[in-house]
Amino acid sequence: MTNSRALDVVIVEDEPHLAELHREYIEQHFHLRVVGIATTLEEARTLIGLHRPRLVLLDNYLPDGQGVELIDSPLLKSFECSVIFITAASDMQTCSHAMRSGAFDYLIKPVFFQRLRASLERFMLLVNAMRQVKVVDQHALDRLFNLPTGEVSPTPSTKGIESNTLERIKRFFTDNPENNWSVEEVVENVGISKTTGRRYLEYCVEVGFISVEMLYGNIGHPRRLYRKAAAE
């Protein structure tokens, strides 16, 4: 697929830092191009209608409604588009609704890059398989819709991870093992940009060096807090 045009993606997420983190990760690791980021259902409908993307990363809880409504809309049914549905709600009703409506995958916040990567790799495998299948038979259908999980990479990618910066972050958490740190506090202490800090923090979460938890307040979005993972 490297010689073909990158597939278009629209991200629907009302937390700007998460949307940007997902955009950076998607474009860095996959043959995908983010053509727009929407923070509301209205913006999502406009961007999807304009770009007709091949994939939508769709958050559920948005300021003007629930993203699951979009999966049922004639807009998405009018062209070939897969949806990776992302939500903080773990209730079975919402999950079932999304799956019945045709969501390709369902992710629970906080989304770990290892799980997002697995979902995107399955999506790319499906796209490649659909391009290669010439004759539809039972074997072809089984391969298209029951992709073997063993084909998904089991280890995090180190692309974009530089050893010196990684060591600085690891040293910071090793020296402060009992504290929870926000991304802003980490980047201030380590001396790197917020975008770089998020990428390295999520990588450290993937490899099990640090853990992440969500701090829910009364107002606004939850905060991601990081700390040194407990030794097994």
PDB file of C-alpha atoms in Angstrom:
ATOM      1  CA  MET A   1       0.000   0.000   0.000  1.00  0.00           C
ATOM      2  CA  THR A   2       2.976   2.298   0.286  1.00  0.00           C
ATOM      3  CA  ASN A   3       2.668   3.314  -3.380  1.00  0.00           C
ATOM      4  CA  SER A   4      -1.042   4.091  -3.119  1.00  0.00           C
ATOM      5  CA  ARG A   5      -2.719   7.212  -1.821  1.00  0.00           C
ATOM      6  CA  ALA A   6      -3.106   7.350   1.944  1.00  0.00           C
ATOM      7  CA  LEU A   7      -6.622   6.658   3.185  1.00  0.00           C
ATOM      8  CA  ASP A   8      -8.517   9.657   4.563  1.00  0.00           C
ATOM      9  CA  VAL A   9      -9.493   9.748   8.232  1.00  0.00           C
ATOM     10  CA  VAL A  10     -11.736  12.094  10.209  1.00  0.00           C
ATOM     11  CA  ILE A  11     -11.302  12.309  13.986  1.00  0.00           C
ATOM     12  CA  VAL A  12     -14.345  13.266  16.053  1.00  0.00           C
ATOM     13  CA  GLU A  13     -13.128  14.168  19.542  1.00  0.00           C
ATOM     14  CA  ASP A  14     -13.928  17.207  21.691  1.00  0.00           C
ATOM     15  CA  GLU A  15     -10.720  16.978  23.745  1.00  0.00           C
ATOM     16  CA  PRO A  16      -8.195  18.817  21.530  1.00  0.00           C
ATOM     17  CA  HIS A  17      -5.084  17.275  23.057  1.00  0.00           C
ATOM     18  CA  LEU A  18      -6.426  13.741  22.586  1.00  0.00           C
ATOM     19  CA  ALA A  19      -7.465  14.479  19.020  1.00  0.00           C
ATOM     20  CA  GLU A  20      -4.010  15.822  18.214  1.00  0.00           C
ATOM     21  CA  LEU A  21      -2.359  12.854  19.924  1.00  0.00           C
ATOM     22  CA  HIS A  22      -4.445  10.439  17.857  1.00  0.00           C
ATOM     23  CA  ARG A  23      -3.719  12.390  14.672  1.00  0.00           C
ATOM     24  CA  GLU A  24       0.008  12.298  15.243  1.00  0.00           C
ATOM     25  CA  TYR A  25      -0.014   8.596  16.099  1.00  0.00           C
ATOM     26  CA  ILE A  26      -2.187   7.621  13.116  1.00  0.00           C
ATOM     27  CA  GLU A  27      -0.158   9.528  10.538  1.00  0.00           C
ATOM     28  CA  GLN A  28       3.179   8.455  11.972  1.00  0.00           C
ATOM     29  CA  HIS A  29       2.479   4.715  12.098  1.00  0.00           C
ATOM     30  CA  PHE A  30      -0.055   4.032   9.329  1.00  0.00           C
ATOM     31  CA  HIS A  31      -0.673   4.841   5.677  1.00  0.00           C
ATOM     32  CA  LEU A  32      -3.506   7.115   6.742  1.00  0.00           C
ATOM     33  CA  ARG A  33      -4.106  10.857   6.428  1.00  0.00           C
ATOM     34  CA  VAL A  34      -6.206  12.851   8.894  1.00  0.00           C
ATOM     35  CA  VAL A  35      -8.200  15.293   6.764  1.00  0.00           C
ATOM     36  CA  GLY A  36     -10.141  16.888   9.602  1.00  0.00           C
ATOM     37  CA  ILE A  37     -10.813  17.009  13.333  1.00  0.00           C
ATOM     38  CA  ALA A  38     -14.354  17.702  14.575  1.00  0.00           C
ATOM     39  CA  THR A  39     -15.296  18.641  18.131  1.00  0.00           C
ATOM     40  CA  THR A  40     -19.085  18.431  17.694  1.00  0.00           C
ATOM     41  CA  LEU A  41     -21.619  16.312  15.824  1.00  0.00           C
ATOM     42  CA  GLU A  42     -22.395  19.240  13.550  1.00  0.00           C
ATOM     43  CA  GLU A  43     -18.743  19.685  12.629  1.00  0.00           C
ATOM     44  CA  ALA A  44     -18.429  15.917  12.141  1.00  0.00           C
ATOM     45  CA  ARG A  45     -21.297  15.811   9.656  1.00  0.00           C
ATOM     46  CA  THR A  46     -19.789  18.706   7.716  1.00  0.00           C
ATOM     47  CA  LEU A  47     -16.292  17.171   7.542  1.00  0.00           C
ATOM     48  CA  ILE A  48     -17.571  13.696   6.691  1.00  0.00           C
ATOM     49  CA  GLY A  49     -19.823  15.039   3.956  1.00  0.00           C
ATOM     50  CA  LEU A  50     -16.959  17.110   2.540  1.00  0.00           C
ATOM     51  CA  HIS A  51     -14.171  14.496   2.626  1.00  0.00           C
ATOM     52  CA  ARG A  52     -16.080  11.168   2.568  1.00  0.00           C
ATOM     53  CA  PRO A  53     -13.295   9.496   4.604  1.00  0.00           C
ATOM     54  CA  ARG A  54     -12.525   5.791   4.617  1.00  0.00           C
ATOM     55  CA  LEU A  55     -12.287   5.762   8.429  1.00  0.00           C
ATOM     56  CA  VAL A  56     -13.773   7.787  11.295  1.00  0.00           C
ATOM     57  CA  LEU A  57     -12.491   7.740  14.870  1.00  0.00           C
ATOM     58  CA  LEU A  58     -15.692   8.645  16.662  1.00  0.00           C
ATOM     59  CA  ASP A  59     -15.970   9.755  20.277  1.00  0.00           C
ATOM     60  CA  ASN A  60     -19.420   9.217  21.788  1.00  0.00           C
ATOM     61  CA  TYR A  61     -19.946  12.090  24.245  1.00  0.00           C
ATOM     62  CA  LEU A  62     -19.907  15.373  22.342  1.00  0.00           C
ATOM     63  CA  PRO A  63     -21.221  18.831  23.301  1.00  0.00           C
ATOM     64  CA  ASP A  64     -24.242  18.604  20.984  1.00  0.00           C
ATOM     65  CA  GLY A  65     -25.131  14.916  21.234  1.00  0.00           C
ATOM     66  CA  GLN A  66     -23.828  11.365  21.147  1.00  0.00           C
ATOM     67  CA  GLY A  67     -21.540  10.105  18.426  1.00  0.00           C
ATOM     68  CA  VAL A  68     -23.380   6.793  18.222  1.00  0.00           C
ATOM     69  CA  GLU A  69     -26.179   8.685  16.460  1.00  0.00           C
ATOM     70  CA  LEU A  70     -23.807   9.351  13.576  1.00  0.00           C
ATOM     71  CA  ILE A  71     -23.193   5.643  12.924  1.00  0.00           C
ATOM     72  CA  ASP A  72     -26.904   5.215  12.150  1.00  0.00           C
ATOM     73  CA  SER A  73     -27.092   8.261   9.894  1.00  0.00           C
ATOM     74  CA  PRO A  74     -27.691   7.984   6.125  1.00  0.00           C
ATOM     75  CA  LEU A  75     -24.545  10.085   5.681  1.00  0.00           C
ATOM     76  CA  LEU A  76     -22.199   7.287   6.707  1.00  0.00           C
ATOM     77  CA  LYS A  77     -24.322   4.659   4.982  1.00  0.00           C
ATOM     78  CA  SER A  78     -24.015   6.498   1.659  1.00  0.00           C
ATOM     79  CA  PHE A  79     -20.375   5.528   1.052  1.00  0.00           C
ATOM     80  CA  GLU A  80     -17.754   3.045   2.216  1.00  0.00           C
ATOM     81  CA  CYS A  81     -16.607   4.172   5.658  1.00  0.00           C
ATOM     82  CA  SER A  82     -15.537   2.265   8.759  1.00  0.00           C
ATOM     83  CA  VAL A  83     -15.982   3.592  12.294  1.00  0.00           C
ATOM     84  CA  ILE A  84     -13.796   2.985  15.328  1.00  0.00           C
ATOM     85  CA  PHE A  85     -16.096   4.002  18.163  1.00  0.00           C
ATOM     86  CA  ILE A  86     -14.483   5.501  21.283  1.00  0.00           C
ATOM     87  CA  THR A  87     -16.316   6.259  24.520  1.00  0.00           C
ATOM     88  CA  ALA A  88     -15.908   6.551  28.263  1.00  0.00           C
ATOM     89  CA  ALA A  89     -19.148   4.622  28.724  1.00  0.00           C
ATOM     90  CA  SER A  90     -18.716   0.905  29.322  1.00  0.00           C
ATOM     91  CA  ASP A  91     -22.432   0.103  29.421  1.00  0.00           C
ATOM     92  CA  MET A  92     -23.443  -2.864  27.313  1.00  0.00           C
ATOM     93  CA  GLN A  93     -26.366  -1.014  25.722  1.00  0.00           C
ATOM     94  CA  THR A  94     -24.128   1.599  24.091  1.00  0.00           C
ATOM     95  CA  CYS A  95     -21.632  -1.041  22.996  1.00  0.00           C
ATOM     96  CA  SER A  96     -24.375  -3.209  21.519  1.00  0.00           C
ATOM     97  CA  HIS A  97     -25.903  -0.239  19.711  1.00  0.00           C
ATOM     98  CA  ALA A  98     -22.571   0.703  18.145  1.00  0.00           C
ATOM     99  CA  MET A  99     -21.865  -2.851  17.017  1.00  0.00           C
ATOM    100  CA  ARG A 100     -25.366  -3.385  15.604  1.00  0.00           C
ATOM    101  CA  SER A 101     -25.016  -0.139  13.689  1.00  0.00           C
ATOM    102  CA  GLY A 102     -21.860  -1.415  12.019  1.00  0.00           C
ATOM    103  CA  ALA A 103     -18.947  -0.030  14.074  1.00  0.00           C
ATOM    104  CA  PHE A 104     -15.694  -1.704  13.056  1.00  0.00           C
ATOM    105  CA  ASP A 105     -14.380  -1.641  16.626  1.00  0.00           C
ATOM    106  CA  TYR A 106     -15.262  -0.283  20.078  1.00  0.00           C
ATOM    107  CA  LEU A 107     -12.663   1.263  22.404  1.00  0.00           C
ATOM    108  CA  ILE A 108     -13.118   2.382  26.018  1.00  0.00           C
ATOM    109  CA  LYS A 109     -11.429   5.511  27.355  1.00  0.00           C
ATOM    110  CA  PRO A 110      -8.718   5.939  28.416  1.00  0.00           C
ATOM    111  CA  VAL A 111      -7.567   4.509  25.094  1.00  0.00           C
ATOM    112  CA  PHE A 112      -4.151   2.861  25.190  1.00  0.00           C
ATOM    113  CA  PHE A 113      -2.090   3.141  22.030  1.00  0.00           C
ATOM    114  CA  GLN A 114      -1.425  -0.587  22.049  1.00  0.00           C
ATOM    115  CA  ARG A 115      -5.177  -1.229  21.723  1.00  0.00           C
ATOM    116  CA  LEU A 116      -5.667   1.567  19.186  1.00  0.00           C
ATOM    117  CA  ARG A 117      -2.773   0.207  17.146  1.00  0.00           C
ATOM    118  CA  ALA A 118      -4.314  -3.266  17.149  1.00  0.00           C
ATOM    119  CA  SER A 119      -7.599  -1.839  15.884  1.00  0.00           C
ATOM    120  CA  LEU A 120      -5.925   0.203  13.145  1.00  0.00           C
ATOM    121  CA  GLU A 121      -3.783  -2.750  12.070  1.00  0.00           C
ATOM    122  CA  ARG A 122      -6.909  -4.908  11.752  1.00  0.00           C
ATOM    123  CA  PHE A 123      -8.536  -2.153   9.701  1.00  0.00           C
ATOM    124  CA  MET A 124      -5.550  -1.943   7.354  1.00  0.00           C
ATOM    125  CA  LEU A 125      -5.492  -5.740   7.007  1.00  0.00           C
ATOM    126  CA  LEU A 126      -9.171  -5.668   6.063  1.00  0.00           C
ATOM    127  CA  VAL A 127      -8.621  -2.919   3.481  1.00  0.00           C
ATOM    128  CA  ASN A 128      -5.696  -4.803   1.930  1.00  0.00           C
ATOM    129  CA  ALA A 129      -7.603  -8.089   1.905  1.00  0.00           C
ATOM    130  CA  MET A 130     -10.614  -6.479   0.206  1.00  0.00           C
ATOM    131  CA  ARG A 131      -8.344  -5.090  -2.499  1.00  0.00           C
ATOM    132  CA  GLN A 132      -6.749  -8.472  -3.136  1.00  0.00           C
ATOM    133  CA  VAL A 133      -9.872 -10.644  -3.145  1.00  0.00           C
ATOM    134  CA  LYS A 134     -11.032 -11.236  -6.717  1.00  0.00           C
ATOM    135  CA  VAL A 135     -13.416 -14.155  -6.243  1.00  0.00           C
ATOM    136  CA  VAL A 136     -15.853 -14.249  -3.328  1.00  0.00           C
ATOM    137  CA  ASP A 137     -16.032 -17.681  -1.736  1.00  0.00           C
ATOM    138  CA  GLN A 138     -16.351 -18.930   1.836  1.00  0.00           C
ATOM    139  CA  HIS A 139     -12.609 -18.808   2.436  1.00  0.00           C
ATOM    140  CA  ALA A 140     -12.401 -15.235   1.157  1.00  0.00           C
ATOM    141  CA  LEU A 141     -15.306 -14.116   3.327  1.00  0.00           C
ATOM    142  CA  ASP A 142     -13.852 -15.806   6.407  1.00  0.00           C
ATOM    143  CA  ARG A 143     -10.571 -14.000   5.836  1.00  0.00           C
ATOM    144  CA  LEU A 144     -12.245 -10.632   5.297  1.00  0.00           C
ATOM    145  CA  PHE A 145     -14.459 -10.669   8.358  1.00  0.00           C
ATOM    146  CA  ASN A 146     -12.536 -12.919  10.740  1.00  0.00           C
ATOM    147  CA  LEU A 147      -9.028 -11.606  10.415  1.00  0.00           C
ATOM    148  CA  PRO A 148      -6.608 -13.643  12.546  1.00  0.00           C
ATOM    149  CA  THR A 149      -5.576 -11.701  15.635  1.00  0.00           C
ATOM    150  CA  GLY A 150      -2.149 -13.285  15.343  1.00  0.00           C
ATOM    151  CA  GLU A 151      -1.419 -11.032  12.376  1.00  0.00           C
ATOM    152  CA  VAL A 152      -1.541  -7.952  14.615  1.00  0.00           C
ATOM    153  CA  SER A 153       1.852  -6.784  15.849  1.00  0.00           C
ATOM    154  CA  PRO A 154       2.249  -7.719  19.545  1.00  0.00           C
ATOM    155  CA  THR A 155       4.898  -5.140  20.372  1.00  0.00           C
ATOM    156  CA  PRO A 156       4.807  -1.320  20.402  1.00  0.00           C
ATOM    157  CA  SER A 157       6.493   0.485  17.545  1.00  0.00           C
ATOM    158  CA  THR A 158       9.637   2.433  18.421  1.00  0.00           C
ATOM    159  CA  LYS A 159       9.248   4.785  15.463  1.00  0.00           C
ATOM    160  CA  GLY A 160       9.720   8.337  16.684  1.00  0.00           C
ATOM    161  CA  ILE A 161      11.189   7.197  20.030  1.00  0.00           C
ATOM    162  CA  GLU A 162      14.728   8.461  20.654  1.00  0.00           C
ATOM    163  CA  SER A 163      16.794   6.691  23.328  1.00  0.00           C
ATOM    164  CA  ASN A 164      18.161   9.762  25.136  1.00  0.00           C
ATOM    165  CA  THR A 165      14.739  11.383  25.540  1.00  0.00           C
ATOM    166  CA  LEU A 166      13.231   8.065  26.606  1.00  0.00           C
ATOM    167  CA  GLU A 167      15.947   7.630  29.227  1.00  0.00           C
ATOM    168  CA  ARG A 168      15.295  11.118  30.639  1.00  0.00           C
ATOM    169  CA  ILE A 169      11.616  10.346  31.076  1.00  0.00           C
ATOM    170  CA  LYS A 170      12.332   6.967  32.637  1.00  0.00           C
ATOM    171  CA  ARG A 171      14.819   8.535  35.034  1.00  0.00           C
ATOM    172  CA  PHE A 172      12.233  11.136  36.082  1.00  0.00           C
ATOM    173  CA  PHE A 173       9.684   8.458  37.028  1.00  0.00           C
ATOM    174  CA  THR A 174      12.325   6.264  38.662  1.00  0.00           C
ATOM    175  CA  ASP A 175      13.358   9.192  40.858  1.00  0.00           C
ATOM    176  CA  ASN A 176       9.717   9.946  41.735  1.00  0.00           C
ATOM    177  CA  PRO A 177       8.041   6.523  41.947  1.00  0.00           C
ATOM    178  CA  GLU A 178       5.268   7.408  44.408  1.00  0.00           C
ATOM    179  CA  ASN A 179       3.840  10.452  42.645  1.00  0.00           C
ATOM    180  CA  ASN A 180       1.128  10.888  40.005  1.00  0.00           C
ATOM    181  CA  TRP A 181       2.118  13.343  37.283  1.00  0.00           C
ATOM    182  CA  SER A 182       0.161  15.157  34.613  1.00  0.00           C
ATOM    183  CA  VAL A 183       1.674  15.497  31.150  1.00  0.00           C
ATOM    184  CA  GLU A 184       2.211  19.219  31.824  1.00  0.00           C
ATOM    185  CA  GLU A 185       4.237  18.454  34.955  1.00  0.00           C
ATOM    186  CA  VAL A 186       6.304  15.803  33.209  1.00  0.00           C
ATOM    187  CA  VAL A 187       7.274  17.960  30.243  1.00  0.00           C
ATOM    188  CA  GLU A 188       8.131  20.891  32.500  1.00  0.00           C
ATOM    189  CA  ASN A 189      10.459  18.758  34.613  1.00  0.00           C
ATOM    190  CA  VAL A 190      12.020  16.858  31.714  1.00  0.00           C
ATOM    191  CA  GLY A 191      12.306  19.870  29.415  1.00  0.00           C
ATOM    192  CA  ILE A 192      10.490  18.681  26.296  1.00  0.00           C
ATOM    193  CA  SER A 193       7.451  19.811  24.319  1.00  0.00           C
ATOM    194  CA  LYS A 194       3.973  18.677  25.266  1.00  0.00           C
ATOM    195  CA  THR A 195       3.480  16.866  21.962  1.00  0.00           C
ATOM    196  CA  THR A 196       6.733  14.958  22.402  1.00  0.00           C
ATOM    197  CA  GLY A 197       5.918  14.260  26.039  1.00  0.00           C
ATOM    198  CA  ARG A 198       2.552  12.703  25.214  1.00  0.00           C
ATOM    199  CA  ARG A 199       4.110  10.406  22.631  1.00  0.00           C
ATOM    200  CA  TYR A 200       6.800   9.165  25.011  1.00  0.00           C
ATOM    201  CA  LEU A 201       4.415   8.803  27.942  1.00  0.00           C
ATOM    202  CA  GLU A 202       2.029   6.647  25.926  1.00  0.00           C
ATOM    203  CA  TYR A 203       4.947   4.554  24.709  1.00  0.00           C
ATOM    204  CA  CYS A 204       6.053   4.012  28.333  1.00  0.00           C
ATOM    205  CA  VAL A 205       2.498   2.977  29.194  1.00  0.00           C
ATOM    206  CA  GLU A 206       2.483   0.474  26.324  1.00  0.00           C
ATOM    207  CA  VAL A 207       5.697  -1.188  27.435  1.00  0.00           C
ATOM    208  CA  GLY A 208       4.524  -1.286  31.057  1.00  0.00           C
ATOM    209  CA  PHE A 209       7.091   1.102  32.522  1.00  0.00           C
ATOM    210  CA  ILE A 210       4.469   3.556  33.782  1.00  0.00           C
ATOM    211  CA  SER A 211       0.732   3.313  34.406  1.00  0.00           C
ATOM    212  CA  VAL A 212      -2.033   5.802  33.679  1.00  0.00           C
ATOM    213  CA  GLU A 213      -5.230   6.619  35.529  1.00  0.00           C
ATOM    214  CA  MET A 214      -8.036   9.082  34.916  1.00  0.00           C
ATOM    215  CA  LEU A 215      -8.793  11.835  37.434  1.00  0.00           C
ATOM    216  CA  TYR A 216     -12.446  12.837  37.130  1.00  0.00           C
ATOM    217  CA  GLY A 217     -13.456  16.264  38.412  1.00  0.00           C
ATOM    218  CA  ASN A 218     -16.830  17.966  38.664  1.00  0.00           C
ATOM    219  CA  ILE A 219     -16.182  20.228  35.696  1.00  0.00           C
ATOM    220  CA  GLY A 220     -14.410  19.618  32.412  1.00  0.00           C
ATOM    221  CA  HIS A 221     -12.716  16.573  30.985  1.00  0.00           C
ATOM    222  CA  PRO A 222     -10.863  13.940  33.012  1.00  0.00           C
ATOM    223  CA  ARG A 223      -7.107  14.312  33.371  1.00  0.00           C
ATOM    224  CA  ARG A 224      -4.630  11.553  32.570  1.00  0.00           C
ATOM    225  CA  LEU A 225      -2.146  11.032  35.401  1.00  0.00           C
ATOM    226  CA  TYR A 226       1.006   8.953  35.056  1.00  0.00           C
ATOM    227  CA  ARG A 227       3.143   7.165  37.636  1.00  0.00           C
ATOM    228  CA  LYS A 228       5.881   4.553  37.794  1.00  0.00           C
ATOM    229  CA  ALA A 229       4.343   1.128  37.356  1.00  0.00           C
ATOM    230  CA  ALA A 230       4.574  -1.182  40.350  1.00  0.00           C
ATOM    231  CA  ALA A 231       7.153  -3.925  39.999  1.00  0.00           C
ATOM    232  CA  GLU A 232       5.618  -7.358  39.491  1.00  0.00           C
TER     233      GLU A 232
END
